[in-house]
CSV table of C-alpha atoms in Angstrom, one decimal:
chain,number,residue,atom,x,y,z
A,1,UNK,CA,-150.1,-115.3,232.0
A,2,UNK,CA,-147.9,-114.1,235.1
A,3,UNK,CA,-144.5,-115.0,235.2
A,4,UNK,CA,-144.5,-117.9,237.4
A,5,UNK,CA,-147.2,-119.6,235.3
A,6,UNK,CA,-145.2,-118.6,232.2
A,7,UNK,CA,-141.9,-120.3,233.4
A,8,UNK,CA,-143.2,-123.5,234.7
A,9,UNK,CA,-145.3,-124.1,231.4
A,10,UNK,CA,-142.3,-123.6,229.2
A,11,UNK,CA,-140.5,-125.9,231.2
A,12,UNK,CA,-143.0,-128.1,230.5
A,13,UNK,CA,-143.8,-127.6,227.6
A,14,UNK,CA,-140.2,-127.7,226.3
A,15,UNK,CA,-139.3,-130.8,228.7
A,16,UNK,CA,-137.6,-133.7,226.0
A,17,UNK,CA,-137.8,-131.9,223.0
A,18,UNK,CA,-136.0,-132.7,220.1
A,19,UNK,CA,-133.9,-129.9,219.0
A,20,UNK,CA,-132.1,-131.3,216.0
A,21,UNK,CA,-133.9,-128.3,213.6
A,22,UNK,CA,-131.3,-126.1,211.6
A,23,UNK,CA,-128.7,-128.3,213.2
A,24,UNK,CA,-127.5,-130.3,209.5
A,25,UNK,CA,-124.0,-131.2,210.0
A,26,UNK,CA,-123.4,-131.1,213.7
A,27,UNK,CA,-123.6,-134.3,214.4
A,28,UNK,CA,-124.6,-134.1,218.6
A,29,UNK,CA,-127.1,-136.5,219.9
A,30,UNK,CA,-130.1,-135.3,221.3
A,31,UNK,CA,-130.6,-134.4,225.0
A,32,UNK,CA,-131.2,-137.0,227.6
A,33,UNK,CA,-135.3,-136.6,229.0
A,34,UNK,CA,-134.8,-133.8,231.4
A,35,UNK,CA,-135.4,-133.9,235.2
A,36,UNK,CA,-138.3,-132.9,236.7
A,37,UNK,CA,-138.6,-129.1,237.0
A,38,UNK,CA,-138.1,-128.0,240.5
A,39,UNK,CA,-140.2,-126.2,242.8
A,40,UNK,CA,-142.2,-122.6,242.0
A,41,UNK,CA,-139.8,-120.1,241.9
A,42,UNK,CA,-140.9,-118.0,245.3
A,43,UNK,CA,-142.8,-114.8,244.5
A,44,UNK,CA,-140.0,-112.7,245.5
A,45,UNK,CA,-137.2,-114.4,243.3
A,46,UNK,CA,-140.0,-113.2,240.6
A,47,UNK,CA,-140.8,-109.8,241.8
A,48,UNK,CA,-136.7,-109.0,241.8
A,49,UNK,CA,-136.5,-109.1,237.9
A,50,UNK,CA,-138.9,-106.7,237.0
A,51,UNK,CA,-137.7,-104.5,234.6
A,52,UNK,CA,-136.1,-101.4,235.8
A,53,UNK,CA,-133.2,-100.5,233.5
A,54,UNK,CA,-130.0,-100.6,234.2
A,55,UNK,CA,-129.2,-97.9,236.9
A,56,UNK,CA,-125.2,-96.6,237.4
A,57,UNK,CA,-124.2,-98.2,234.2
A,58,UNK,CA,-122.9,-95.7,231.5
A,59,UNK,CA,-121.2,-98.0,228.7
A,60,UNK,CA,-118.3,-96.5,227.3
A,61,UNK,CA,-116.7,-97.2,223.5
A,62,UNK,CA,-115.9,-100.8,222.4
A,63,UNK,CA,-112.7,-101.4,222.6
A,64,UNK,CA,-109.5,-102.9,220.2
A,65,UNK,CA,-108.9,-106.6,221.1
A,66,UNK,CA,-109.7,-109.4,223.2
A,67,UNK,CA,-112.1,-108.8,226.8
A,68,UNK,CA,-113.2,-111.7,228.5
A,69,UNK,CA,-115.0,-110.2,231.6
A,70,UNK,CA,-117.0,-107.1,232.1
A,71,UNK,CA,-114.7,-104.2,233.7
A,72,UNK,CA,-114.8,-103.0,237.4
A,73,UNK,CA,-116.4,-103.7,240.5
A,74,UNK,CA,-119.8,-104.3,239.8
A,75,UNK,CA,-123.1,-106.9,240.5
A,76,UNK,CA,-123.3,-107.5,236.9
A,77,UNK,CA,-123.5,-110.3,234.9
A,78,UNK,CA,-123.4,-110.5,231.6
A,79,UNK,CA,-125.2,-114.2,229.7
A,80,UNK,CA,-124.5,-114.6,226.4
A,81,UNK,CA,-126.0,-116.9,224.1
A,82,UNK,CA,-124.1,-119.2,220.8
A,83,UNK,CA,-125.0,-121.2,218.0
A,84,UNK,CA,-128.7,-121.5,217.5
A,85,UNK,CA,-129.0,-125.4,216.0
A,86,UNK,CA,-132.2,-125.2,217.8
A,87,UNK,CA,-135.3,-123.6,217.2
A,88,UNK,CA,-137.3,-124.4,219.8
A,89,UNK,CA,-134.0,-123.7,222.2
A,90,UNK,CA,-134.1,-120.3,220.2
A,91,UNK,CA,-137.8,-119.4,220.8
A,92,UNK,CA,-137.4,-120.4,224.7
A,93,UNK,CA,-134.6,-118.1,225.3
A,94,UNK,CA,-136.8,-115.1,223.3
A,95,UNK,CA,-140.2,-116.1,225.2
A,96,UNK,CA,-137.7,-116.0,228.5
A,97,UNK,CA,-136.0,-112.8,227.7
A,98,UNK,CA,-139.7,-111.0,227.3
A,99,UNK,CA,-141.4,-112.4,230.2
A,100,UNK,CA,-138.2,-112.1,232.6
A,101,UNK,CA,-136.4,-108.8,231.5
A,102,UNK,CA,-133.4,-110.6,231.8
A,103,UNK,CA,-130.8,-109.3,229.3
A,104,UNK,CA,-128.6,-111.4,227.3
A,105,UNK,CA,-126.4,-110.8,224.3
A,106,UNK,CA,-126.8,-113.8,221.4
A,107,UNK,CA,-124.1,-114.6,219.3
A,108,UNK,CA,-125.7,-116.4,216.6
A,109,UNK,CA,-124.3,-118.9,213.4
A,110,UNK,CA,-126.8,-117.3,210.1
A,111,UNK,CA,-126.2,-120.8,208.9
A,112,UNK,CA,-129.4,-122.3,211.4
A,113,UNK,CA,-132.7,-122.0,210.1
A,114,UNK,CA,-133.9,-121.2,213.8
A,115,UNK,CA,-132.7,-117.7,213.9
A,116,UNK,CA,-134.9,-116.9,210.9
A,117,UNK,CA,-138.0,-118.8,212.6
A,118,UNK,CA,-137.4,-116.5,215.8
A,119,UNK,CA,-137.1,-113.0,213.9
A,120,UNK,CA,-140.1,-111.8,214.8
A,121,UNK,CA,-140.2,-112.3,218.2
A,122,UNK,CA,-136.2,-111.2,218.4
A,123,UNK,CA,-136.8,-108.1,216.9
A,124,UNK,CA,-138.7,-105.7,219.3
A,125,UNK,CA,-136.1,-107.4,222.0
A,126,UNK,CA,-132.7,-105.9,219.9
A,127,UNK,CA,-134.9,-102.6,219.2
A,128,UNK,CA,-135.2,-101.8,222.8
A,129,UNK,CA,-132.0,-102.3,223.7
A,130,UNK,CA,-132.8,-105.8,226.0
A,131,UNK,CA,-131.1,-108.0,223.6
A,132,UNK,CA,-127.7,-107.3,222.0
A,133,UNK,CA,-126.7,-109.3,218.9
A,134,UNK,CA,-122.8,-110.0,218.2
A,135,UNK,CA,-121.1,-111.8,215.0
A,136,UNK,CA,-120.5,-115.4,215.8
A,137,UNK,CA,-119.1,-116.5,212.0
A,138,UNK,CA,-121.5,-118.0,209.4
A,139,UNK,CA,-121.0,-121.4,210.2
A,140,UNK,CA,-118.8,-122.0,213.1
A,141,UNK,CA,-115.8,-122.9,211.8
A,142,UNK,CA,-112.0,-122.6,213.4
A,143,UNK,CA,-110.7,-119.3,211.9
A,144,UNK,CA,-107.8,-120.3,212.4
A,145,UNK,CA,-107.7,-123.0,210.1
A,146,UNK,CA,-109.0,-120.6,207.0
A,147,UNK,CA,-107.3,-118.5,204.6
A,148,UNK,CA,-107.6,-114.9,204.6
A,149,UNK,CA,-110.4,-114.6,202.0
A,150,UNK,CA,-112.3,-117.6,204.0
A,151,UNK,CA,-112.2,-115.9,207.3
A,152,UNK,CA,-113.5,-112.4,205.8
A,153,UNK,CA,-116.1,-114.3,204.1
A,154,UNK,CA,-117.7,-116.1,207.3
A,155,UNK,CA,-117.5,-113.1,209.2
A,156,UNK,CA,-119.1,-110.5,206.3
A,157,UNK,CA,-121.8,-113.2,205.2
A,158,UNK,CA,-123.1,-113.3,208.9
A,159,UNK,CA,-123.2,-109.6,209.2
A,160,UNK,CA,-125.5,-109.4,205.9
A,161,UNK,CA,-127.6,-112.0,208.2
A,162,UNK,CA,-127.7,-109.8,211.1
A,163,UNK,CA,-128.7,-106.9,209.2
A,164,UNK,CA,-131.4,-108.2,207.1
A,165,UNK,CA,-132.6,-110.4,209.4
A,166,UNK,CA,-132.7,-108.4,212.6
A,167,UNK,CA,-131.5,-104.7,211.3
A,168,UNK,CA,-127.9,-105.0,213.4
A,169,UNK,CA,-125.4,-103.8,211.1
A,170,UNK,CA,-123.7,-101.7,214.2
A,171,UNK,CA,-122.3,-104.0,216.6
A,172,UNK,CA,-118.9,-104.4,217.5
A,173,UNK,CA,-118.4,-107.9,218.8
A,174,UNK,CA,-116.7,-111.1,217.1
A,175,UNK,CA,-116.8,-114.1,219.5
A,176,UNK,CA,-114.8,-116.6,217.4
A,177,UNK,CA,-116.3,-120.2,217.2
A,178,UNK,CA,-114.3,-122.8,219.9
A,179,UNK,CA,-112.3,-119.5,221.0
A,180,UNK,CA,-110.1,-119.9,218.5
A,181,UNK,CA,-108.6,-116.8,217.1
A,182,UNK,CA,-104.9,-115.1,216.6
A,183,UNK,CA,-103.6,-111.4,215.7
A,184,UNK,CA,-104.2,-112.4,212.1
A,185,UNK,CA,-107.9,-113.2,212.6
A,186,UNK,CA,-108.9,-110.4,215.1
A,187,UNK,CA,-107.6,-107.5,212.6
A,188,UNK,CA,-109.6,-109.2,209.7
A,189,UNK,CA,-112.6,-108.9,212.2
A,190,UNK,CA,-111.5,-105.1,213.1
A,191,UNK,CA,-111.4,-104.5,209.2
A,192,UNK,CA,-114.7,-105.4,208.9
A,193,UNK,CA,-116.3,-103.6,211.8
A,194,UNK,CA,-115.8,-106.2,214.9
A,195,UNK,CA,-112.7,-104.6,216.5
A,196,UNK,CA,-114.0,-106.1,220.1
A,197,UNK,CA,-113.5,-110.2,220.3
A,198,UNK,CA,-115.8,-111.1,223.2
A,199,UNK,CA,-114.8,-114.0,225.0
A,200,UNK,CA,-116.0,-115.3,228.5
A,201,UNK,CA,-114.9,-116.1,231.8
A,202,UNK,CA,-117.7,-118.7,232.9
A,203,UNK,CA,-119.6,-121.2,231.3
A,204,UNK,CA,-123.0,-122.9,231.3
A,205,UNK,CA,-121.0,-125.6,229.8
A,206,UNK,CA,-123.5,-126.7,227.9
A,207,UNK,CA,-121.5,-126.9,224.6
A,208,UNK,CA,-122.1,-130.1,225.4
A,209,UNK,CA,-125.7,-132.5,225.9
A,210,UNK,CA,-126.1,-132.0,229.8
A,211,UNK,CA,-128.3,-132.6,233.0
A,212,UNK,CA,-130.4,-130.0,234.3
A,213,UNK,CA,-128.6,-130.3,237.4
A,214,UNK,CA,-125.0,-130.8,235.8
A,215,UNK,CA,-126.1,-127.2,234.0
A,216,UNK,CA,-127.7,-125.7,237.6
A,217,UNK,CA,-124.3,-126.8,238.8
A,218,UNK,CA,-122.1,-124.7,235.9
A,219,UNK,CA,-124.2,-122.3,236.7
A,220,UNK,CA,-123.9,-122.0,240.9
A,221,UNK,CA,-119.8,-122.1,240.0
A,222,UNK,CA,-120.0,-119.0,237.4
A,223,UNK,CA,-123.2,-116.7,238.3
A,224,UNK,CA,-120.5,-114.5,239.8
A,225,UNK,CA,-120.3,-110.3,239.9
A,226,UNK,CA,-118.5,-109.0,236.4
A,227,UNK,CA,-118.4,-112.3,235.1
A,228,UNK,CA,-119.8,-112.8,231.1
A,229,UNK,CA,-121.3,-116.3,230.8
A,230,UNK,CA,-121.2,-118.3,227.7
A,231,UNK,CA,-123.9,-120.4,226.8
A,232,UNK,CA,-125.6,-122.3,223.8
A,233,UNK,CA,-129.4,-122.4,222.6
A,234,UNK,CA,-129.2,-126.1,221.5
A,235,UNK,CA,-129.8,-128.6,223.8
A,236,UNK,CA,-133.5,-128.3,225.6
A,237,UNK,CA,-131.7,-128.9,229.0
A,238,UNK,CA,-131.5,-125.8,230.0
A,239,UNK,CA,-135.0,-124.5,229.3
A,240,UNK,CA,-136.0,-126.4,231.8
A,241,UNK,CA,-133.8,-124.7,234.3
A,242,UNK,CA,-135.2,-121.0,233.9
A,243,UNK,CA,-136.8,-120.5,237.3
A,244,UNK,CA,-133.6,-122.0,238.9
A,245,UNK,CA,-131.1,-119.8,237.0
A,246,UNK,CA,-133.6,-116.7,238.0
A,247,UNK,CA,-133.7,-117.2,242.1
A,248,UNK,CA,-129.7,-118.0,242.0
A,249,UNK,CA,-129.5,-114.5,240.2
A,250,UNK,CA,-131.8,-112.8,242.6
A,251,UNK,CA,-130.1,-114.5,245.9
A,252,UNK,CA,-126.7,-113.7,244.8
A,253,UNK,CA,-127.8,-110.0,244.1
A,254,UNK,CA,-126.9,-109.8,240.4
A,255,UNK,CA,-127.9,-107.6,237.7
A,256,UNK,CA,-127.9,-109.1,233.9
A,257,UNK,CA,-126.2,-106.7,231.0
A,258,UNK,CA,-126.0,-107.0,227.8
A,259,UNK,CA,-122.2,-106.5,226.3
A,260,UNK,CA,-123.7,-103.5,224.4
A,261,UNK,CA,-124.8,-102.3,227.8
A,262,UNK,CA,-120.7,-102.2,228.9
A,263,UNK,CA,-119.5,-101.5,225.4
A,264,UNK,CA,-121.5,-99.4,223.1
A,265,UNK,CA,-121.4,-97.8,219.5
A,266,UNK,CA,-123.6,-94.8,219.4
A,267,UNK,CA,-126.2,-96.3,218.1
A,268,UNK,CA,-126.2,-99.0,220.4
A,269,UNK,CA,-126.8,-96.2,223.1
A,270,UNK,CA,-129.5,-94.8,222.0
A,271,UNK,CA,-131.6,-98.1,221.7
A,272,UNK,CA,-130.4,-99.0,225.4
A,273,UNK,CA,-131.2,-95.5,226.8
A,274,UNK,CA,-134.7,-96.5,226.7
A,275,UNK,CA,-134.5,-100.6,227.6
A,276,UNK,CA,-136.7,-101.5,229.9
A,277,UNK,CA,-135.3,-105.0,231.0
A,278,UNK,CA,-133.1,-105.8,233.8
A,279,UNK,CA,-132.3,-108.5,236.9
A,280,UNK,CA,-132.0,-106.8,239.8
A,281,UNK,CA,-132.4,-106.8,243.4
A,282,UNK,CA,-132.3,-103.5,244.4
């Protein structure tokens, strides 16, 4: 299936799912029935994410404390993915990720059932270096609001999920549910590995249940060079929005990263020497 046939059929097919799966305790009503998907995506928004790597981008070491956009002057952009309540929102974004070559980092909560359902299809996307996996807590809580032993315990039972689940037991980055962290909670993190709290500086907004076009419009504000994009593989919304998010990627000239591509561990280097996956236009 060619990649135009592959984006408008999982918009489709996706279109008014319900997503509650893995989601116990959350408590967010389901999506509104989405719009109609748009238009074909023109064969030349298609052609410009083919994978070719990411060319004039050596990543350099993680670093101690807080970033919240990617470093530099740049045409990067760098999507990254929370939660995981959904797994159907979950498989979307992998079947997306393959098919495109867009790179994305996920930032998933071990507590949701779809992470486990999407493993296999996950895996050979982290191996290669496309996909970049970062601690996101067990299950979302405020740090802030937890003891000592409580935060060390959300952040070391997620890691255990991200290594037996999809081998990651290198990476560096702790994005704290809701942003909520202090100088207490980030050297717990560092003690345990995740010296580098990854934050963002635009949002799909989707943290809430949106329109397709109040998401397309997020995204038009925040697809901007050096920005990292949060976003959240819950609601169905935005899986029916692929093909847009791809042409306003290619018409604004942007190239997707993962954070491991910006900031790496040496082990994170040598599985993204050889990824094949990137948006570009050049």
């Amino acid at each position: 299936m060619d990649r135009r046939r592959f984006l408008l059929a999982l918009a489709a097919g996706l279109a008014g799912t319900a997503v509650a799966h893995g989601a116990a305790g959350l408590g967010d009503p389901l999506a509104p029935p989405p719009a109609p998907v748009g238009p074909p995506v023109p064969a030349s928004a298609l052609e410009a994410v083919a994978p070719r790597g990411v060319p004039g981008l050596v990543p350099v070491p993680p670093p101690v404390g807080v970033v919240d956009a990617l470093p530099g002057e740049g045409t990067f952009l760098a999507l990254s993915i929370d939660d995981g309540t959904s797994t159907e929102v979950v498989a979307a974004f992998a079947r997306f990720a393959k098919d495109s070559g867009v790179r994305m980092t996920f930032f998933p909560n071990g507590r949701y059932a779809s992470w486990q359902d999407n493993a296999p299809q996950l895996r050979s996307l982290i191996e290669s270096g496309q996909v970049a996996m970062g601690n996101h807590t067990w299950s979302h809580p405020d740090l802030t609001t937890l003891g000592d032993l409580e935060v060390a315990e959300e952040i070391r039972r997620n890691q255990e999920f991200l290594a037996t689940t999809f081998g990651v037991r290198d990476s560096p980055f702790l994005r704290p549910p809701f942003g909520a962290h202090d100088e207490r909670t980030d050297r717990i993190a560092a003690d345990l590995g995740h010296p580098t709290i990854a934050m963002w500086n635009g949002t799909l907004e989707d943290f809430r249940v949106l329109t397709p076009e109040e998401l397309m419009a997020a995204a038009r504000r925040w697809f901007t060079p050096q920005t990292i994009v949060v976003g959240h593989a819950n609601h169905p919304a935005v899986t029916t929005v692929y093909e847009e998010l791809l042409e306003l990627i290619a018409e604004r000239g942007l190239r997707t990263v993962t954070l491991a591509d910006v900031w790496a561990t040496p082990g994170q280097r040598i599985r993204g020497a050889t990824a094949p996956g990137s948006v570009t236009t050049g």
